[in-house]
XYZ file of C-alpha atoms in Angstrom:
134
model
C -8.715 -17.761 -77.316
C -8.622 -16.578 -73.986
C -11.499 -17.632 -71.441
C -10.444 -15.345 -68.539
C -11.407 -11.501 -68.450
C -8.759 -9.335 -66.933
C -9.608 -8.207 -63.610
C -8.817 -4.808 -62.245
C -8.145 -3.235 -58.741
C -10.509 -1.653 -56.919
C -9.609 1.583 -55.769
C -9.355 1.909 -52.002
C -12.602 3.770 -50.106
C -11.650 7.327 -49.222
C -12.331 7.778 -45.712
C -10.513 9.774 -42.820
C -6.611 8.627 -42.745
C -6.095 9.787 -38.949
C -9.703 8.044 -38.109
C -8.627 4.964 -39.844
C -5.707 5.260 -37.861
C -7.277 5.115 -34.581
C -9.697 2.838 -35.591
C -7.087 0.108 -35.782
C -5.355 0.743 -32.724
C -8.848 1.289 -30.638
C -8.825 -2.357 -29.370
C -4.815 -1.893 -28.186
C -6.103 0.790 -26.571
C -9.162 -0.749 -24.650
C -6.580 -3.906 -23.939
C -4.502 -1.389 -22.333
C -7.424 0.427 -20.021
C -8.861 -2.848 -19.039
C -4.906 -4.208 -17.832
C -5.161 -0.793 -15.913
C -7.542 -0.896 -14.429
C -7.843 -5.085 -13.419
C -4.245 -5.790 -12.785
C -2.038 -2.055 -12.279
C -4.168 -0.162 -10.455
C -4.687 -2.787 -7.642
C -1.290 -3.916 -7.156
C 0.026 -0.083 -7.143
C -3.494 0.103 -3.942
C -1.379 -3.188 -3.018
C 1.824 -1.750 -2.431
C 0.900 1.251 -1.322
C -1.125 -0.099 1.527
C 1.858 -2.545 2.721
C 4.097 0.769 2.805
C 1.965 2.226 5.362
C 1.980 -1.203 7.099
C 5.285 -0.728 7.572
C 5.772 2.804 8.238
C 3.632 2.643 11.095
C 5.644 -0.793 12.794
C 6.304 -0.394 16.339
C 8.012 -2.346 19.443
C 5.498 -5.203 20.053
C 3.684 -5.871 17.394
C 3.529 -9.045 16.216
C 4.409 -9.729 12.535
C 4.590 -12.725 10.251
C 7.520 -12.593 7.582
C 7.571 -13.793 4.138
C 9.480 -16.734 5.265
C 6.383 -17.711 7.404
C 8.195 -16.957 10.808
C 6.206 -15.609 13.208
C 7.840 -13.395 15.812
C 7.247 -9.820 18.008
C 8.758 -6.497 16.772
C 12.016 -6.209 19.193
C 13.576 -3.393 18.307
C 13.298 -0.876 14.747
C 17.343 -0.951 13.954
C 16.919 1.742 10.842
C 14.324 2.314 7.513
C 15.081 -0.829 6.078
C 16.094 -3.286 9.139
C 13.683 -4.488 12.421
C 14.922 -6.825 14.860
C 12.307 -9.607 15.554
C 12.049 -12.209 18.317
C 10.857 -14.911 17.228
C 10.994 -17.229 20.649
C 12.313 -16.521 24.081
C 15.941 -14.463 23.584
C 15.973 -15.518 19.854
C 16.224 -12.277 17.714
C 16.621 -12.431 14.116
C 17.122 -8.762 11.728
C 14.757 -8.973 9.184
C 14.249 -6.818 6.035
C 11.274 -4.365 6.746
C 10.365 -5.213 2.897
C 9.921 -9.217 3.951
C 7.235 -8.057 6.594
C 4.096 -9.182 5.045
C 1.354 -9.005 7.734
C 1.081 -7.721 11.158
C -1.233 -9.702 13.370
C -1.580 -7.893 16.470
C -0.986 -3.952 17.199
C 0.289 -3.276 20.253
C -1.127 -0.299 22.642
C -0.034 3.240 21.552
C 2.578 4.363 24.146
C 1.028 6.115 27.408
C 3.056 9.371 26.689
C 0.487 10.252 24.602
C -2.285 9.670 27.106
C -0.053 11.580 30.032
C -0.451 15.129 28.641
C -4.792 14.047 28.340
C -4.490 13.770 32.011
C -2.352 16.551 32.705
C -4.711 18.968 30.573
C -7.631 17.746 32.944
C -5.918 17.988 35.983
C -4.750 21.582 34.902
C -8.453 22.609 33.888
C -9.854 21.003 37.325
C -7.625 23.163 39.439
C -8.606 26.478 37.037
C -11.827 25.558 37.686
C -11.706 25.372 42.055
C -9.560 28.611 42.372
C -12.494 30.333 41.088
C -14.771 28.992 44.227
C -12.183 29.966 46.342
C -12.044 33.499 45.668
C -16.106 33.791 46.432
C-alpha cells in the first residue's frame, strides 16, 4: 500500500506575456537610468567642460598638467600640442589632453579693446563737427 497521493502541476496563471516580460526586466531597466543619470551623465558634463577649458587656452595662462607640473602657456604649437614654460627658458610640449586645470587667465589681448576706443573717438569727433557748423 502506497502512503503518498500523487501530486499534480499546477497550471501556470494566465496573465499578459509582453507585461510579464517587462515586468522582469523593469529593475535592469531602473539599474540602467539610475547609472545614467549618477555616473554617465556627469562625466560626459565632465568632459565636456574640460574641452572648452582647452579650446579657449591662450599665451599666458598658467596651467597645471596631469603630471603635476606647473608652468605658463608659451606658445599653442597646433590642436593637440602647447608649449609650456615651466621655469625661466625651460619649455616643455605638452599634450593639450594632459592639461587638467588652468589657474590663472591671462588679460584678453588689447586689440579687442583698440577698435572700443576708436568707435568713441570716431563718435566724439561726429559729435563737434556739428557745433562747428552753428
Amino acid at each position: 500500500m502506497m502512503f503518498v497521493s500523487p501530486a499534480y502541476a499546477q497550471a501556470a496563471a494566465a496573465g499578459g506575456g509582453s507585461f510579464g516580460a517587462l515586468e522582469q526586466f523593469l529593475p535592469l531597466i531602473l539599474i540602467f537610468v539610475v547609472f545614467y543619470f549618477l555616473l554617465i551623465r556627469p562625466q560626459q558634463k565632465k568632459m565636456k567642460q574640460h574641452k572648452e577649458m582647452l579650446g579657449q587656452l591662450r599665451r599666458g595662462d598658467r596651467v597645471l598638467t596631469a603630471g603635476g607640473i606647473i608652468g605658463t602657456v608659451n606658445k599653442l604649437i597646433n590642436d593637440t600640442e602647447v608649449s609650456v614654460e615651466i621655469a625661466e627658458g625651460v619649455r616643455v610640449r605638452v599634450l593639450r589632453t594632459t592639461i587638467t586645470e588652468v589657474m590663472s587667465k591671462t588679460e584678453p589681448v588689447a586689440a579687442d579693446k583698440a577698435p572700443a576706443t576708436a568707435d568713441k573717438a570716431k563718435d566724439d569727433k561726429s559729435d563737434a563737427e556739428p557745433a562747428a557748423d552753428k
